[in-house]
Tab-separated table of N, CA and C in Angstrom:
chain	number	residue	atom	x	y	z
R	1	GLN	N	16.283	-7.763	-10.166
R	1	GLN	CA	14.831	-7.918	-10.241
R	1	GLN	C	14.200	-7.509	-8.905
R	2	VAL	N	13.197	-6.683	-8.976
R	2	VAL	CA	12.519	-6.227	-7.773
R	2	VAL	C	11.495	-7.254	-7.333
R	3	GLN	N	11.478	-7.535	-6.052
R	3	GLN	CA	10.440	-8.373	-5.464
R	3	GLN	C	9.822	-7.634	-4.287
R	4	LEU	N	8.527	-7.764	-4.176
R	4	LEU	CA	7.785	-7.112	-3.098
R	4	LEU	C	7.057	-8.172	-2.286
R	5	VAL	N	7.186	-8.105	-0.976
R	5	VAL	CA	6.536	-9.076	-0.102
R	5	VAL	C	5.760	-8.321	0.970
R	6	GLU	N	4.437	-8.480	0.924
R	6	GLU	CA	3.579	-7.829	1.903
R	6	GLU	C	3.413	-8.703	3.137
R	7	SER	N	3.156	-8.067	4.263
R	7	SER	CA	2.865	-8.787	5.496
R	7	SER	C	2.019	-7.885	6.396
R	8	GLY	N	1.445	-8.506	7.429
R	8	GLY	CA	0.696	-7.733	8.405
R	8	GLY	C	-0.811	-7.832	8.294
R	9	GLY	N	-1.286	-8.516	7.274
R	9	GLY	CA	-2.726	-8.660	7.137
R	9	GLY	C	-3.290	-9.588	8.204
R	10	GLY	N	-4.609	-9.604	8.303
R	10	GLY	CA	-5.243	-10.479	9.277
R	10	GLY	C	-6.703	-10.159	9.447
R	11	LEU	N	-7.279	-10.751	10.484
R	11	LEU	CA	-8.691	-10.563	10.815
R	11	LEU	C	-8.799	-9.592	11.989
R	12	VAL	N	-9.530	-8.511	11.786
R	12	VAL	CA	-9.724	-7.512	12.823
R	12	VAL	C	-11.203	-7.138	12.880
R	13	GLN	N	-11.554	-6.368	13.897
R	13	GLN	CA	-12.935	-5.921	14.043
R	13	GLN	C	-13.062	-4.461	13.603
R	14	THR	N	-14.269	-4.058	13.325
R	14	THR	CA	-14.511	-2.674	12.936
R	14	THR	C	-13.999	-1.731	14.019
R	15	GLY	N	-13.363	-0.669	13.574
R	15	GLY	CA	-12.789	0.300	14.493
R	15	GLY	C	-11.354	0.015	14.892
R	16	ASP	N	-10.878	-1.185	14.614
R	16	ASP	CA	-9.501	-1.556	14.955
R	16	ASP	C	-8.499	-0.893	14.018
R	17	SER	N	-7.241	-1.064	14.376
R	17	SER	CA	-6.133	-0.581	13.552
R	17	SER	C	-5.260	-1.748	13.133
R	18	LEU	N	-4.560	-1.561	12.031
R	18	LEU	CA	-3.677	-2.600	11.505
R	18	LEU	C	-2.586	-1.906	10.704
R	19	ARG	N	-1.389	-2.446	10.738
R	19	ARG	CA	-0.297	-1.902	9.940
R	19	ARG	C	0.233	-2.959	8.992
R	20	LEU	N	0.207	-2.633	7.722
R	20	LEU	CA	0.771	-3.495	6.700
R	20	LEU	C	2.195	-3.053	6.388
R	21	SER	N	3.017	-4.040	6.038
R	21	SER	CA	4.390	-3.765	5.631
R	21	SER	C	4.640	-4.374	4.266
R	22	CYS	N	5.548	-3.768	3.539
R	22	CYS	CA	5.941	-4.294	2.236
R	22	CYS	C	7.458	-4.179	2.135
R	23	ALA	N	8.102	-5.325	2.078
R	23	ALA	CA	9.556	-5.363	1.949
R	23	ALA	C	9.937	-5.388	0.476
R	24	HIS	N	10.827	-4.482	0.099
R	24	HIS	CA	11.225	-4.293	-1.292
R	24	HIS	C	12.647	-4.798	-1.476
R	25	SER	N	12.819	-5.816	-2.274
R	25	SER	CA	14.172	-6.320	-2.539
R	25	SER	C	14.687	-5.719	-3.824
R	26	GLY	N	15.985	-5.729	-3.999
R	26	GLY	CA	16.578	-5.119	-5.173
R	26	GLY	C	17.223	-3.797	-4.803
R	27	PRO	N	18.017	-3.284	-5.685
R	27	PRO	CA	18.785	-2.079	-5.360
R	27	PRO	C	17.958	-0.804	-5.409
R	28	SER	N	18.488	0.201	-4.722
R	28	SER	CA	17.991	1.570	-4.852
R	28	SER	C	16.524	1.753	-4.504
R	29	PHE	N	16.101	1.139	-3.418
R	29	PHE	CA	14.699	1.286	-2.988
R	29	PHE	C	14.318	2.748	-2.874
R	30	SER	N	15.235	3.575	-2.409
R	30	SER	CA	14.904	4.977	-2.156
R	30	SER	C	14.507	5.733	-3.416
R	31	TYR	N	14.818	5.211	-4.581
R	31	TYR	CA	14.462	5.868	-5.832
R	31	TYR	C	13.054	5.525	-6.313
R	32	TYR	N	12.433	4.555	-5.689
R	32	TYR	CA	11.143	4.075	-6.148
R	32	TYR	C	9.979	4.807	-5.494
R	33	SER	N	8.967	5.086	-6.300
R	33	SER	CA	7.677	5.460	-5.758
R	33	SER	C	6.975	4.178	-5.325
R	34	MET	N	6.263	4.258	-4.219
R	34	MET	CA	5.604	3.073	-3.668
R	34	MET	C	4.120	3.342	-3.482
R	35	ALA	N	3.345	2.281	-3.596
R	35	ALA	CA	1.896	2.465	-3.483
R	35	ALA	C	1.248	1.221	-2.900
R	36	TRP	N	0.049	1.419	-2.424
R	36	TRP	CA	-0.819	0.333	-1.975
R	36	TRP	C	-2.118	0.388	-2.783
R	37	PHE	N	-2.548	-0.790	-3.199
R	37	PHE	CA	-3.834	-0.973	-3.845
R	37	PHE	C	-4.578	-2.056	-3.086
R	38	ARG	N	-5.842	-2.184	-3.357
R	38	ARG	CA	-6.614	-3.273	-2.761
R	38	ARG	C	-7.664	-3.757	-3.738
R	39	GLN	N	-8.065	-4.993	-3.537
R	39	GLN	CA	-9.109	-5.563	-4.373
R	39	GLN	C	-10.002	-6.437	-3.524
R	40	ALA	N	-11.257	-6.081	-3.485
R	40	ALA	CA	-12.255	-6.858	-2.765
R	40	ALA	C	-12.894	-7.854	-3.730
R	41	PRO	N	-13.462	-8.940	-3.221
R	41	PRO	CA	-14.090	-9.933	-4.095
R	41	PRO	C	-15.154	-9.320	-4.994
R	42	GLY	N	-15.047	-9.590	-6.269
R	42	GLY	CA	-16.038	-9.109	-7.215
R	42	GLY	C	-15.905	-7.656	-7.593
R	43	LYS	N	-14.856	-7.008	-7.108
R	43	LYS	CA	-14.671	-5.584	-7.397
R	43	LYS	C	-13.348	-5.356	-8.120
R	44	GLU	N	-13.242	-4.194	-8.749
R	44	GLU	CA	-12.011	-3.836	-9.425
R	44	GLU	C	-10.951	-3.404	-8.409
R	45	ARG	N	-9.720	-3.483	-8.857
R	45	ARG	CA	-8.627	-3.028	-8.004
R	45	ARG	C	-8.771	-1.533	-7.744
R	46	GLU	N	-8.505	-1.140	-6.519
R	46	GLU	CA	-8.723	0.237	-6.085
R	46	GLU	C	-7.418	0.814	-5.535
R	47	PHE	N	-7.113	2.032	-5.943
R	47	PHE	CA	-5.950	2.728	-5.415
R	47	PHE	C	-6.203	3.109	-3.956
R	48	VAL	N	-5.207	2.870	-3.113
R	48	VAL	CA	-5.332	3.198	-1.696
R	48	VAL	C	-4.441	4.373	-1.317
R	49	ALA	N	-3.139	4.246	-1.605
R	49	ALA	CA	-2.208	5.304	-1.194
R	49	ALA	C	-0.907	5.177	-1.969
R	50	ALA	N	-0.191	6.285	-2.074
R	50	ALA	CA	1.111	6.285	-2.731
R	50	ALA	C	2.027	7.291	-2.058
R	51	ILE	N	3.317	7.002	-2.166
R	51	ILE	CA	4.325	7.891	-1.588
R	51	ILE	C	5.495	7.966	-2.546
R	52	ASN	N	6.050	9.154	-2.707
R	52	ASN	CA	7.147	9.295	-3.666
R	52	ASN	C	8.487	9.069	-2.982
R	53	LYS	N	9.546	9.069	-3.770
R	53	LYS	CA	10.879	8.975	-3.184
R	53	LYS	C	11.147	10.243	-2.399
R	54	GLY	N	11.760	10.067	-1.255
R	54	GLY	CA	11.992	11.217	-0.399
R	54	GLY	C	10.836	11.533	0.528
R	55	SER	N	9.716	10.830	0.343
R	55	SER	CA	8.529	11.005	1.199
R	55	SER	C	8.005	12.439	1.220
R	56	THR	N	8.214	13.179	0.155
R	56	THR	CA	7.743	14.569	0.146
R	56	THR	C	6.294	14.702	-0.299
R	57	ASN	N	5.782	13.675	-0.976
R	57	ASN	CA	4.391	13.711	-1.427
R	57	ASN	C	3.705	12.390	-1.144
R	58	THR	N	2.472	12.475	-0.708
R	58	THR	CA	1.634	11.297	-0.533
R	58	THR	C	0.268	11.558	-1.158
R	59	TYR	N	-0.355	10.485	-1.590
R	59	TYR	CA	-1.691	10.563	-2.177
R	59	TYR	C	-2.533	9.453	-1.583
R	60	TYR	N	-3.832	9.723	-1.470
R	60	TYR	CA	-4.741	8.745	-0.893
R	60	TYR	C	-6.015	8.649	-1.703
R	61	GLY	N	-6.568	7.446	-1.711
R	61	GLY	CA	-7.879	7.283	-2.298
R	61	GLY	C	-8.929	7.932	-1.408
R	62	ASP	N	-10.005	8.377	-2.003
R	62	ASP	CA	-11.027	9.107	-1.251
R	62	ASP	C	-11.597	8.273	-0.102
R	63	SER	N	-11.704	6.981	-0.295
R	63	SER	CA	-12.350	6.137	0.709
R	63	SER	C	-11.495	5.925	1.948
R	64	VAL	N	-10.211	6.266	1.894
R	64	VAL	CA	-9.332	6.026	3.041
R	64	VAL	C	-8.726	7.308	3.605
R	65	LYS	N	-8.982	8.429	2.971
R	65	LYS	CA	-8.412	9.692	3.449
R	65	LYS	C	-8.815	9.962	4.899
R	66	GLY	N	-7.828	10.335	5.691
R	66	GLY	CA	-8.082	10.624	7.095
R	66	GLY	C	-8.023	9.404	7.996
R	67	ARG	N	-8.002	8.209	7.404
R	67	ARG	CA	-7.960	6.974	8.211
R	67	ARG	C	-6.666	6.191	7.990
R	68	PHE	N	-6.156	6.223	6.777
R	68	PHE	CA	-4.951	5.465	6.432
R	68	PHE	C	-3.775	6.416	6.262
R	69	SER	N	-2.578	5.881	6.516
R	69	SER	CA	-1.369	6.674	6.353
R	69	SER	C	-0.259	5.813	5.756
R	70	ILE	N	0.356	6.301	4.703
R	70	ILE	CA	1.459	5.580	4.076
R	70	ILE	C	2.776	6.238	4.494
R	71	SER	N	3.769	5.401	4.719
R	71	SER	CA	5.090	5.902	5.070
R	71	SER	C	6.133	4.918	4.558
R	72	ARG	N	7.387	5.336	4.599
R	72	ARG	CA	8.455	4.457	4.131
R	72	ARG	C	9.682	4.631	5.012
R	73	ASP	N	10.451	3.560	5.098
R	73	ASP	CA	11.724	3.577	5.800
R	73	ASP	C	12.775	3.097	4.810
R	74	ASP	N	13.498	4.029	4.243
R	74	ASP	CA	14.465	3.660	3.212
R	74	ASP	C	15.617	2.834	3.764
R	75	ALA	N	15.910	2.978	5.037
R	75	ALA	CA	16.972	2.176	5.644
R	75	ALA	C	16.575	0.705	5.730
R	76	LYS	N	15.275	0.454	5.782
R	76	LYS	CA	14.773	-0.925	5.884
R	76	LYS	C	14.166	-1.418	4.586
R	77	ASN	N	14.222	-0.597	3.533
R	77	ASN	CA	13.629	-0.982	2.244
R	77	ASN	C	12.172	-1.408	2.401
R	78	THR	N	11.439	-0.673	3.186
R	78	THR	CA	10.081	-1.072	3.536
R	78	THR	C	9.121	0.117	3.442
R	79	VAL	N	7.946	-0.175	2.959
R	79	VAL	CA	6.864	0.807	2.962
R	79	VAL	C	5.756	0.264	3.853
R	80	TYR	N	5.076	1.168	4.527
R	80	TYR	CA	4.043	0.785	5.481
R	80	TYR	C	2.704	1.411	5.103
R	81	LEU	N	1.644	0.744	5.559
R	81	LEU	CA	0.313	1.314	5.458
R	81	LEU	C	-0.339	1.172	6.826
R	82	GLU	N	-0.483	2.285	7.507
R	82	GLU	CA	-1.147	2.305	8.803
R	82	GLU	C	-2.630	2.532	8.558
R	83	MET	N	-3.439	1.592	9.015
R	83	MET	CA	-4.877	1.651	8.775
R	83	MET	C	-5.605	1.787	10.109
R	84	ASN	N	-6.351	2.851	10.259
R	84	ASN	CA	-7.094	3.109	11.477
R	84	ASN	C	-8.593	3.160	11.198
R	85	SER	N	-9.366	3.013	12.264
R	85	SER	CA	-10.834	3.073	12.151
R	85	SER	C	-11.338	2.189	11.021
R	86	LEU	N	-10.891	0.961	11.018
R	86	LEU	CA	-11.222	0.055	9.921
R	86	LEU	C	-12.716	-0.211	9.834
R	87	LYS	N	-13.189	-0.306	8.603
R	87	LYS	CA	-14.594	-0.537	8.318
R	87	LYS	C	-14.751	-1.873	7.592
R	88	LEU	N	-15.970	-2.372	7.578
R	88	LEU	CA	-16.236	-3.620	6.875
R	88	LEU	C	-15.797	-3.522	5.413
R	89	GLU	N	-16.024	-2.365	4.815
R	89	GLU	CA	-15.711	-2.191	3.397
R	89	GLU	C	-14.214	-2.091	3.111
R	90	ASP	N	-13.389	-2.119	4.149
R	90	ASP	CA	-11.942	-2.168	3.946
R	90	ASP	C	-11.450	-3.593	3.710
R	91	THR	N	-12.338	-4.550	3.857
R	91	THR	CA	-11.968	-5.947	3.613
R	91	THR	C	-11.549	-6.132	2.163
R	92	ALA	N	-10.341	-6.650	1.969
R	92	ALA	CA	-9.795	-6.820	0.624
R	92	ALA	C	-8.422	-7.466	0.716
R	93	VAL	N	-7.915	-7.850	-0.425
R	93	VAL	CA	-6.503	-8.201	-0.535
R	93	VAL	C	-5.754	-6.913	-0.850
R	94	TYR	N	-4.737	-6.647	-0.066
R	94	TYR	CA	-3.957	-5.418	-0.216
R	94	TYR	C	-2.633	-5.734	-0.910
R	95	TYR	N	-2.353	-4.966	-1.938
R	95	TYR	CA	-1.165	-5.175	-2.752
R	95	TYR	C	-0.230	-3.983	-2.656
R	96	CYS	N	1.039	-4.281	-2.613
R	96	CYS	CA	2.078	-3.275	-2.651
R	96	CYS	C	2.589	-3.187	-4.094
R	97	ALA	N	2.937	-1.973	-4.512
R	97	ALA	CA	3.443	-1.780	-5.864
R	97	ALA	C	4.571	-0.754	-5.855
R	98	SER	N	5.469	-0.878	-6.811
R	98	SER	CA	6.570	0.084	-6.893
R	98	SER	C	6.883	0.419	-8.347
R	99	ASP	N	7.473	1.589	-8.510
R	99	ASP	CA	7.819	2.061	-9.853
R	99	ASP	C	8.864	3.163	-9.719
R	100	LEU	N	9.736	3.261	-10.692
R	100	LEU	CA	10.742	4.317	-10.674
R	100	LEU	C	10.188	5.674	-11.102
R	101	GLY	N	8.984	5.692	-11.627
R	101	GLY	CA	8.384	6.940	-12.060
R	101	GLY	C	7.802	7.743	-10.915
R	102	THR	N	7.297	8.903	-11.252
R	102	THR	CA	6.733	9.813	-10.246
R	102	THR	C	5.269	9.473	-9.995
R	103	ILE	N	4.751	9.976	-8.914
R	103	ILE	CA	3.342	9.800	-8.585
R	103	ILE	C	2.625	11.137	-8.653
R	104	PRO	N	1.328	11.159	-8.890
R	104	PRO	CA	0.483	9.983	-9.095
R	104	PRO	C	0.672	9.375	-10.469
R	105	ARG	N	0.424	8.088	-10.575
R	105	ARG	CA	0.593	7.383	-11.820
R	105	ARG	C	-0.415	6.255	-11.909
R	106	PRO	N	-0.842	5.917	-13.107
R	106	PRO	CA	-1.886	4.897	-13.257
R	106	PRO	C	-1.369	3.470	-13.187
R	107	MET	N	-0.081	3.278	-13.439
R	107	MET	CA	0.435	1.923	-13.502
R	107	MET	C	1.772	1.837	-12.773
R	108	TYR	N	2.032	0.644	-12.277
R	108	TYR	CA	3.276	0.384	-11.583
R	108	TYR	C	3.934	-0.848	-12.183
R	109	ASP	N	5.244	-0.859	-12.184
R	109	ASP	CA	5.976	-1.958	-12.815
R	109	ASP	C	6.008	-3.223	-11.970
R	110	TYR	N	6.074	-3.090	-10.671
R	110	TYR	CA	6.280	-4.239	-9.795
R	110	TYR	C	5.152	-4.360	-8.780
R	111	TRP	N	4.773	-5.614	-8.532
R	111	TRP	CA	3.650	-5.884	-7.630
R	111	TRP	C	3.996	-7.030	-6.687
R	112	GLY	N	3.457	-6.938	-5.482
R	112	GLY	CA	3.569	-8.047	-4.560
R	112	GLY	C	2.431	-9.031	-4.746
R	113	GLN	N	2.441	-10.081	-3.931
R	113	GLN	CA	1.424	-11.133	-4.025
R	113	GLN	C	0.168	-10.809	-3.245
R	114	GLY	N	0.258	-9.847	-2.362
R	114	GLY	CA	-0.924	-9.420	-1.633
R	114	GLY	C	-1.024	-10.024	-0.246
R	115	THR	N	-1.726	-9.313	0.624
R	115	THR	CA	-2.009	-9.804	1.969
R	115	THR	C	-3.474	-9.519	2.278
R	116	GLN	N	-4.142	-10.506	2.861
R	116	GLN	CA	-5.578	-10.392	3.107
R	116	GLN	C	-5.850	-9.601	4.385
R	117	VAL	N	-6.751	-8.654	4.265
R	117	VAL	CA	-7.274	-7.931	5.422
R	117	VAL	C	-8.766	-8.175	5.479
R	118	THR	N	-9.227	-8.699	6.596
R	118	THR	CA	-10.650	-8.964	6.782
R	118	THR	C	-11.127	-8.222	8.020
R	119	VAL	N	-12.143	-7.407	7.831
R	119	VAL	CA	-12.721	-6.635	8.927
R	119	VAL	C	-14.095	-7.209	9.235
R	120	SER	N	-14.308	-7.586	10.472
R	120	SER	CA	-15.580	-8.164	10.873
R	120	SER	C	-16.268	-7.268	11.896
R	121	SER	N	-17.575	-7.433	11.991
R	121	SER	CA	-18.353	-6.600	12.921
R	121	SER	C	-18.439	-7.241	14.288
């Protein structure tokens, strides 16, 4: 059974940087596509970024392109989300997701519990 545990969230100011991590338990992490989503209060869940197995392809949501970067370390079974130039509107709960399928994809089989990111002015 796959389990995902996010970490690295917190309270930061506008313009700051933050790196989220997602630890993936279970076998064969390197075969999984990984993604980050976020959900702000009162809003629908929003796609943030995705990376395929082998790290040959990445995708980003329009609102984070040029500011966020997704990467993975298969030796550590971990995917990262580097967030730069944070804005107030980046405030949300950030979720990690994984799936054995290819990206881009609308749905993922496994989800973490989320980590809160709050950006203040």
